[in-house]
Amino acid sequence: MPSSSAARATDVLVRPVSLGSLTVRNRIAMAPMTREFSPGGVPGADVAEYYARRAAGGVGLIISEGTYVGHASAGTSDRVPRFHGEDALAGWAGVADAVHRAGGAIVPQLWHVGMARAVGAPPVPDAPRIGPSGVPLDDSEPGRTMTRADLDEVISAFAAGAAAAEANGFDGIELHGAHGYLIDQFLWAHTNRRTDAYGGDALSRTRFAAEIVAACRRAVSPDFPIIFRMSQWKMGDYRARLAETPQELEAVLDPLAEAGVDAFHCSTRRYWLPEFDGSDLNLAGWAKKLTGRATISVGSVGLDNEFLKTFQGQGSGVAAIDGLLDRLERDEFDLVAVGRALLGDPEWVTKILNGRTDELTPFGAEALARLH
């Protein structure tokens, strides 16, 4: 018989949730994690098996690793998958089919790195680094400020990716608007110094993202789910913030919700930390309260340290999820995305639900070196 803690986990986690036309079988998502196991940008059978293994292990919604949209400056590696071109899309169709056969749902994360692109990097070495104002996130050289034509091309690339996702059997899309990549570079005042309609106050800085959402919404069925991933922190600046108050956060999120976002995926480094003074709500909790849209929380779920330790070659021990269950029980947010815990143990969900926590495989940095 399952333990009382396992029974509680089942009661809380095994509840269906709707995102547009999609019904997710439970409250667990797989967080997007860049793996770089797609040579030439084409995901193969090993990638399909990797995602299907997590679906078979009980994950309700797979959010794929970031995958480049069809724009020359979108990427910075020829081993990160792309979401354009006949060969890559055929590979992704195989991934979607494998996940569905394993009982899960899957959305691709559509991505443009913007100024995070390395000079001369593949997959298009001579493509320029571009951004809202050409401002780098670190001490690297400046890039090119995007023109109106650049904006239109990138918006069209995201819309084409959305249409391709629906045409190739995916259950929705996620737009990567977090961590200091292109969409987020427009949202963040530090990298957006524009003086036209796409820069200035929060509403103007949100315009580019909202136009991408609206273009994607037009490109797919009316109830095809659109998830928007956002964060306060950036890959090079963990103290960065888009919003210092709930009101400032609302100014960013409302235009996106109105443009057609069904759910906000709110990336934090530790899901249990409150976002603003005076409330225990985390970022996902605030996004749900302010917009009324579904939200996904994330951040060191099931682990005893945060992901930054991974970059230092450290693994993580197993941690209890009672605090997570408390938040889900009171519907602070609707789903929780699990990252490294699922890299360490593809059966993490099944083991949690069946009280087999003593059998959980801890995450070790060696998990990043292979697809399993």
Coordinates of C-alpha atoms in Angstrom, one line a residue:
M1 CA 0.0 0.0 0.0
P2 CA 1.3 3.5 -0.7
S3 CA 2.3 5.6 2.2
S4 CA 0.2 8.5 3.4
S5 CA 2.7 10.9 1.8
A6 CA 2.5 9.1 -1.5
A7 CA -1.3 9.1 -1.3
R8 CA -1.2 12.8 -0.7
A9 CA 1.1 13.3 -3.6
T10 CA -1.2 11.3 -5.8
D11 CA -4.3 13.3 -4.7
V12 CA -2.5 16.6 -5.4
L13 CA -0.5 15.8 -8.6
V14 CA -2.8 13.4 -10.4
R15 CA -5.4 15.9 -11.4
P16 CA -6.0 16.8 -15.0
V17 CA -5.5 20.4 -16.1
S18 CA -6.6 22.1 -19.3
L19 CA -4.5 24.5 -21.4
G20 CA -6.6 25.6 -24.4
S21 CA -7.7 22.4 -26.2
L22 CA -5.1 20.3 -24.3
T23 CA -5.9 18.3 -21.2
V24 CA -2.7 17.4 -19.4
R25 CA -3.1 14.1 -17.4
N26 CA -1.4 15.4 -14.3
R27 CA 0.4 18.5 -12.8
I28 CA 3.9 17.5 -13.7
A29 CA 5.8 19.0 -16.7
M30 CA 9.3 18.3 -17.8
A31 CA 11.3 21.5 -17.8
P32 CA 13.1 22.5 -21.0
M33 CA 16.8 21.7 -20.8
T34 CA 19.4 22.3 -23.5
R35 CA 21.1 19.0 -24.3
E36 CA 23.0 19.5 -27.6
F37 CA 22.5 15.9 -28.9
S38 CA 21.0 16.8 -32.3
P39 CA 23.9 17.0 -34.8
G40 CA 23.2 19.4 -37.6
G41 CA 20.1 20.5 -35.6
V42 CA 18.2 17.3 -36.4
P43 CA 16.7 15.3 -33.5
G44 CA 17.1 11.6 -34.0
A45 CA 15.7 8.4 -32.5
D46 CA 17.8 8.9 -29.3
V47 CA 16.1 12.2 -28.7
A48 CA 12.7 10.7 -29.2
E49 CA 13.5 7.9 -26.8
Y50 CA 14.8 10.3 -24.2
Y51 CA 11.6 12.3 -24.1
A52 CA 9.3 9.2 -24.4
R53 CA 11.1 7.7 -21.5
R54 CA 10.0 10.6 -19.3
A55 CA 6.5 10.4 -20.6
A56 CA 6.4 6.7 -19.8
G57 CA 7.7 7.5 -16.4
G58 CA 4.6 9.6 -15.6
V59 CA 5.3 13.1 -16.8
G60 CA 2.1 14.8 -18.0
L61 CA 3.6 17.5 -20.2
I62 CA 7.0 17.4 -21.9
I63 CA 8.4 20.9 -22.7
S64 CA 11.2 20.3 -25.2
E65 CA 14.7 21.8 -25.0
G66 CA 14.9 25.1 -26.7
T67 CA 14.8 24.7 -30.5
Y68 CA 15.8 27.4 -32.9
V69 CA 13.3 29.2 -35.1
G70 CA 14.0 29.7 -38.8
H71 CA 16.1 32.9 -38.6
A72 CA 19.8 33.1 -39.4
S73 CA 20.8 34.7 -36.2
A74 CA 18.6 32.5 -33.9
G75 CA 21.2 30.0 -32.8
T76 CA 24.6 29.6 -31.5
S77 CA 25.3 25.8 -31.8
D78 CA 24.9 23.2 -34.5
R79 CA 24.0 20.5 -32.0
V80 CA 21.0 22.3 -30.6
P81 CA 17.9 21.2 -32.5
R82 CA 16.1 23.6 -34.9
F83 CA 12.4 23.8 -35.6
H84 CA 12.5 24.5 -39.3
G85 CA 13.7 22.5 -42.4
E86 CA 12.2 19.3 -43.6
D87 CA 14.8 17.1 -41.9
A88 CA 14.5 18.7 -38.5
L89 CA 10.7 18.8 -38.6
A90 CA 10.6 15.1 -39.6
G91 CA 12.8 14.3 -36.6
W92 CA 10.5 16.3 -34.3
A93 CA 7.4 14.6 -35.7
G94 CA 9.0 11.4 -34.6
V95 CA 9.6 12.8 -31.1
A96 CA 6.0 13.9 -30.8
D97 CA 4.7 10.5 -31.9
A98 CA 7.0 8.7 -29.4
V99 CA 5.8 10.9 -26.5
H100 CA 2.2 10.4 -27.4
R101 CA 2.6 6.6 -27.6
A102 CA 4.1 6.7 -24.1
G103 CA 1.0 8.5 -22.8
G104 CA 2.4 12.1 -22.6
A105 CA 1.8 15.4 -24.2
I106 CA 4.6 17.6 -25.7
V107 CA 5.2 21.2 -26.8
P108 CA 8.4 22.5 -28.4
Q109 CA 10.1 25.5 -26.9
L110 CA 10.7 28.0 -29.7
W111 CA 13.8 30.0 -29.2
H112 CA 15.9 32.9 -30.6
V113 CA 19.1 33.7 -28.6
G114 CA 19.5 37.2 -29.9
M115 CA 22.6 38.9 -28.3
A116 CA 23.5 35.6 -26.6
R117 CA 24.8 34.4 -29.9
A118 CA 28.6 33.9 -30.1
V119 CA 30.3 35.7 -33.0
G120 CA 30.9 33.4 -35.8
A121 CA 29.1 30.4 -34.2
P122 CA 27.1 27.9 -36.2
P123 CA 24.6 27.0 -37.5
V124 CA 25.0 30.2 -39.6
P125 CA 28.6 31.4 -38.9
D126 CA 28.3 34.7 -40.8
A127 CA 24.9 35.7 -39.3
P128 CA 25.1 38.8 -37.1
R129 CA 24.4 39.1 -33.4
I130 CA 21.2 41.1 -33.2
G131 CA 19.1 42.5 -30.4
P132 CA 16.8 45.3 -29.5
S133 CA 19.7 47.7 -29.1
G134 CA 22.7 45.6 -29.9
V135 CA 23.6 45.6 -26.2
P136 CA 25.3 42.5 -24.9
L137 CA 24.4 40.8 -21.7
D138 CA 28.1 40.5 -20.7
D139 CA 31.3 42.2 -21.6
S140 CA 31.3 40.9 -25.2
E141 CA 31.3 43.2 -28.2
P142 CA 28.1 45.0 -29.2
G143 CA 25.9 43.6 -31.9
R144 CA 23.5 45.1 -34.4
T145 CA 20.3 46.9 -33.4
M146 CA 17.3 45.3 -35.1
T147 CA 15.6 47.1 -37.9
R148 CA 11.9 47.0 -38.6
A149 CA 12.6 44.4 -41.2
D150 CA 14.5 42.3 -38.7
L151 CA 11.5 42.5 -36.3
D152 CA 9.1 41.3 -39.0
E153 CA 11.4 38.5 -40.0
V154 CA 11.7 37.2 -36.5
I155 CA 8.0 37.5 -35.8
S156 CA 7.3 35.5 -39.0
A157 CA 9.9 32.9 -37.9
F158 CA 8.1 32.3 -34.6
A159 CA 4.7 32.1 -36.3
A160 CA 6.1 29.6 -38.9
G161 CA 7.4 27.5 -36.0
A162 CA 4.0 27.6 -34.3
A163 CA 2.3 26.5 -37.5
A164 CA 4.9 23.7 -38.0
A165 CA 4.3 22.5 -34.4
E166 CA 0.6 22.0 -35.0
A167 CA 1.1 20.5 -38.4
N168 CA 3.6 17.9 -37.0
G169 CA 1.4 16.7 -34.2
F170 CA 2.5 18.7 -31.2
D171 CA 0.1 19.7 -28.5
G172 CA 1.0 23.4 -28.2
I173 CA 4.1 25.6 -28.2
E174 CA 6.2 27.4 -25.6
L175 CA 7.8 30.7 -26.5
H176 CA 11.1 31.3 -24.8
G177 CA 10.8 34.8 -23.3
A178 CA 13.2 34.2 -20.4
H179 CA 16.8 34.2 -19.2
G180 CA 18.1 37.1 -21.3
Y181 CA 17.5 35.7 -24.7
L182 CA 16.0 37.7 -27.6
I183 CA 12.4 38.2 -26.5
D184 CA 13.5 38.8 -22.9
Q185 CA 16.1 41.3 -24.2
F186 CA 13.2 43.4 -25.4
L187 CA 11.4 43.1 -22.1
W188 CA 14.4 44.1 -20.0
A189 CA 15.3 47.8 -19.8
H190 CA 19.0 47.1 -19.5
T191 CA 19.2 45.6 -23.0
N192 CA 16.3 47.5 -24.6
R193 CA 17.4 51.1 -25.2
R194 CA 15.2 51.8 -28.1
T195 CA 13.4 55.1 -28.6
D196 CA 10.8 53.8 -31.1
A197 CA 7.5 52.0 -30.4
Y198 CA 9.4 48.9 -29.1
G199 CA 11.3 50.6 -26.3
G200 CA 10.7 53.0 -23.4
D201 CA 8.1 52.1 -20.8
A202 CA 7.1 48.5 -19.9
L203 CA 4.2 48.5 -22.3
S204 CA 6.4 49.5 -25.2
R205 CA 9.1 47.0 -24.2
T206 CA 6.4 44.3 -24.2
R207 CA 5.2 45.1 -27.8
F208 CA 7.6 42.8 -29.6
A209 CA 6.8 39.9 -27.4
A210 CA 3.0 40.6 -27.8
E211 CA 3.3 40.8 -31.5
I212 CA 5.1 37.4 -31.6
V213 CA 2.3 35.9 -29.5
A214 CA -0.4 37.4 -31.7
A215 CA 1.3 36.2 -34.9
C216 CA 1.6 32.7 -33.4
R217 CA -2.0 32.8 -32.3
R218 CA -3.1 33.6 -35.9
A219 CA -0.9 30.8 -37.3
V220 CA -2.6 28.1 -35.3
S221 CA -6.0 26.9 -34.3
P222 CA -7.8 29.2 -31.8
D223 CA -7.5 26.8 -28.9
F224 CA -4.0 25.5 -29.7
P225 CA -2.1 26.2 -26.4
I226 CA 0.5 29.0 -26.3
I227 CA 2.8 28.9 -23.3
F228 CA 5.1 31.9 -22.6
R229 CA 8.2 31.3 -20.5
M230 CA 9.4 34.3 -18.6
S231 CA 11.9 35.1 -15.8
Q232 CA 13.3 37.9 -13.8
W233 CA 16.9 36.6 -13.7
K234 CA 19.2 36.4 -16.7
M235 CA 21.9 33.8 -17.5
G236 CA 24.5 36.5 -16.8
D237 CA 22.7 38.4 -14.1
Y238 CA 20.9 36.5 -11.4
R239 CA 19.8 39.7 -9.6
A240 CA 18.1 41.2 -12.7
R241 CA 14.4 42.0 -12.5
L242 CA 11.8 43.0 -15.0
A243 CA 9.5 44.0 -12.2
E244 CA 10.0 45.3 -8.6
T245 CA 6.3 45.2 -7.7
P246 CA 3.2 43.3 -8.7
Q247 CA 2.0 46.3 -10.6
E248 CA 5.1 46.4 -12.7
L249 CA 4.8 42.6 -13.4
E250 CA 1.2 43.1 -14.4
A251 CA 2.2 45.7 -16.9
V252 CA 4.5 43.1 -18.6
L253 CA 2.1 40.2 -18.5
D254 CA -1.3 41.7 -19.3
P255 CA -0.4 42.6 -23.0
L256 CA 0.9 39.0 -23.5
A257 CA -2.3 37.5 -22.0
E258 CA -4.4 39.7 -24.2
A259 CA -2.4 38.7 -27.3
G260 CA -3.2 35.0 -26.7
V261 CA -1.0 33.4 -24.1
D262 CA -2.8 30.5 -22.4
A263 CA -0.2 29.8 -19.7
F264 CA 2.9 31.5 -18.2
H265 CA 5.9 29.4 -17.3
C266 CA 7.6 31.4 -14.6
S267 CA 11.3 30.4 -14.2
T268 CA 12.8 30.8 -10.8
R269 CA 15.9 29.3 -9.3
R270 CA 14.0 28.1 -6.1
Y271 CA 10.3 27.6 -6.4
W272 CA 9.7 28.2 -2.6
L273 CA 10.9 31.8 -2.5
P274 CA 8.4 34.6 -2.4
E275 CA 8.7 37.0 -5.3
F276 CA 7.6 40.3 -3.7
D277 CA 7.6 41.5 -0.1
G278 CA 4.4 41.1 1.9
S279 CA 3.3 37.8 0.2
D280 CA 4.4 34.2 0.1
L281 CA 3.4 33.9 -3.5
N282 CA 6.2 32.9 -5.9
L283 CA 6.5 34.3 -9.4
A284 CA 4.0 31.8 -10.9
G285 CA 1.6 32.5 -8.1
W286 CA 1.7 36.2 -8.8
A287 CA 1.4 35.6 -12.6
K288 CA -1.8 33.6 -12.0
K289 CA -3.2 36.1 -9.6
L290 CA -2.6 39.0 -11.9
T291 CA -3.7 37.6 -15.2
G292 CA -6.1 34.7 -14.4
R293 CA -4.1 32.5 -16.8
A294 CA -2.7 29.1 -15.9
T295 CA 0.8 29.1 -14.7
I296 CA 3.7 26.7 -14.4
S297 CA 6.2 27.0 -11.6
V298 CA 9.8 25.6 -11.6
G299 CA 13.0 25.8 -9.6
S300 CA 15.0 23.1 -7.8
V301 CA 12.0 20.7 -7.4
G302 CA 12.9 17.6 -5.6
L303 CA 16.6 18.6 -5.1
D304 CA 18.6 20.0 -2.2
N305 CA 20.5 22.6 -4.2
E306 CA 19.9 24.8 -7.2
F307 CA 21.0 24.4 -10.8
L308 CA 24.0 26.7 -10.6
K309 CA 25.9 24.0 -8.7
T310 CA 25.5 21.9 -11.9
F311 CA 27.9 24.3 -13.7
Q312 CA 30.4 23.6 -11.0
G313 CA 30.2 19.9 -11.6
Q314 CA 28.1 19.1 -8.5
G315 CA 25.2 16.7 -8.3
S316 CA 22.2 17.1 -6.0
G317 CA 20.6 15.1 -3.3
V318 CA 16.9 14.2 -3.1
A319 CA 14.7 16.6 -1.3
A320 CA 11.1 16.2 -0.1
I321 CA 8.3 18.0 -2.0
D322 CA 5.8 18.7 0.9
G323 CA 6.2 22.4 0.4
L324 CA 5.4 22.0 -3.3
L325 CA 2.3 20.0 -2.6
D326 CA 1.1 22.7 -0.1
R327 CA 1.3 25.3 -2.9
L328 CA -0.3 23.1 -5.5
E329 CA -3.0 22.1 -3.1
R330 CA -4.1 25.7 -2.6
D331 CA -3.8 26.2 -6.4
E332 CA -1.1 28.9 -6.2
F333 CA -0.1 27.7 -9.6
D334 CA -1.4 24.9 -11.9
L335 CA 1.6 22.8 -12.9
V336 CA 5.2 22.4 -11.8
A337 CA 8.1 21.8 -14.1
V338 CA 10.8 19.3 -13.0
G339 CA 14.3 19.6 -14.5
R340 CA 17.4 18.0 -13.1
A341 CA 15.5 15.5 -11.0
L342 CA 14.1 14.0 -14.2
L343 CA 17.6 13.9 -15.8
G344 CA 18.8 11.9 -12.9
D345 CA 15.7 9.6 -12.8
P346 CA 13.3 9.3 -15.7
E347 CA 10.9 7.5 -13.4
W348 CA 10.9 10.3 -10.8
V349 CA 7.1 10.8 -11.1
T350 CA 6.2 7.2 -10.8
K351 CA 8.4 6.7 -7.8
I352 CA 7.0 9.8 -6.1
L353 CA 3.4 8.7 -6.7
N354 CA 4.1 5.2 -5.5
G355 CA 6.0 6.0 -2.3
R356 CA 9.2 4.7 -3.7
T357 CA 11.3 7.7 -2.7
D358 CA 14.0 5.5 -1.3
E359 CA 14.6 4.3 -4.9
L360 CA 15.0 7.8 -6.4
T361 CA 18.3 8.2 -8.3
P362 CA 19.9 11.5 -7.3
F363 CA 20.9 13.9 -10.1
G364 CA 24.6 13.8 -10.9
A365 CA 26.5 16.1 -13.2
E366 CA 27.4 13.0 -15.3
A367 CA 23.8 12.9 -16.5
L368 CA 24.5 15.9 -18.7
A369 CA 27.0 14.0 -20.7
R370 CA 24.5 11.5 -22.2
L371 CA 21.0 11.1 -23.2
H372 CA 19.2 8.6 -21.1

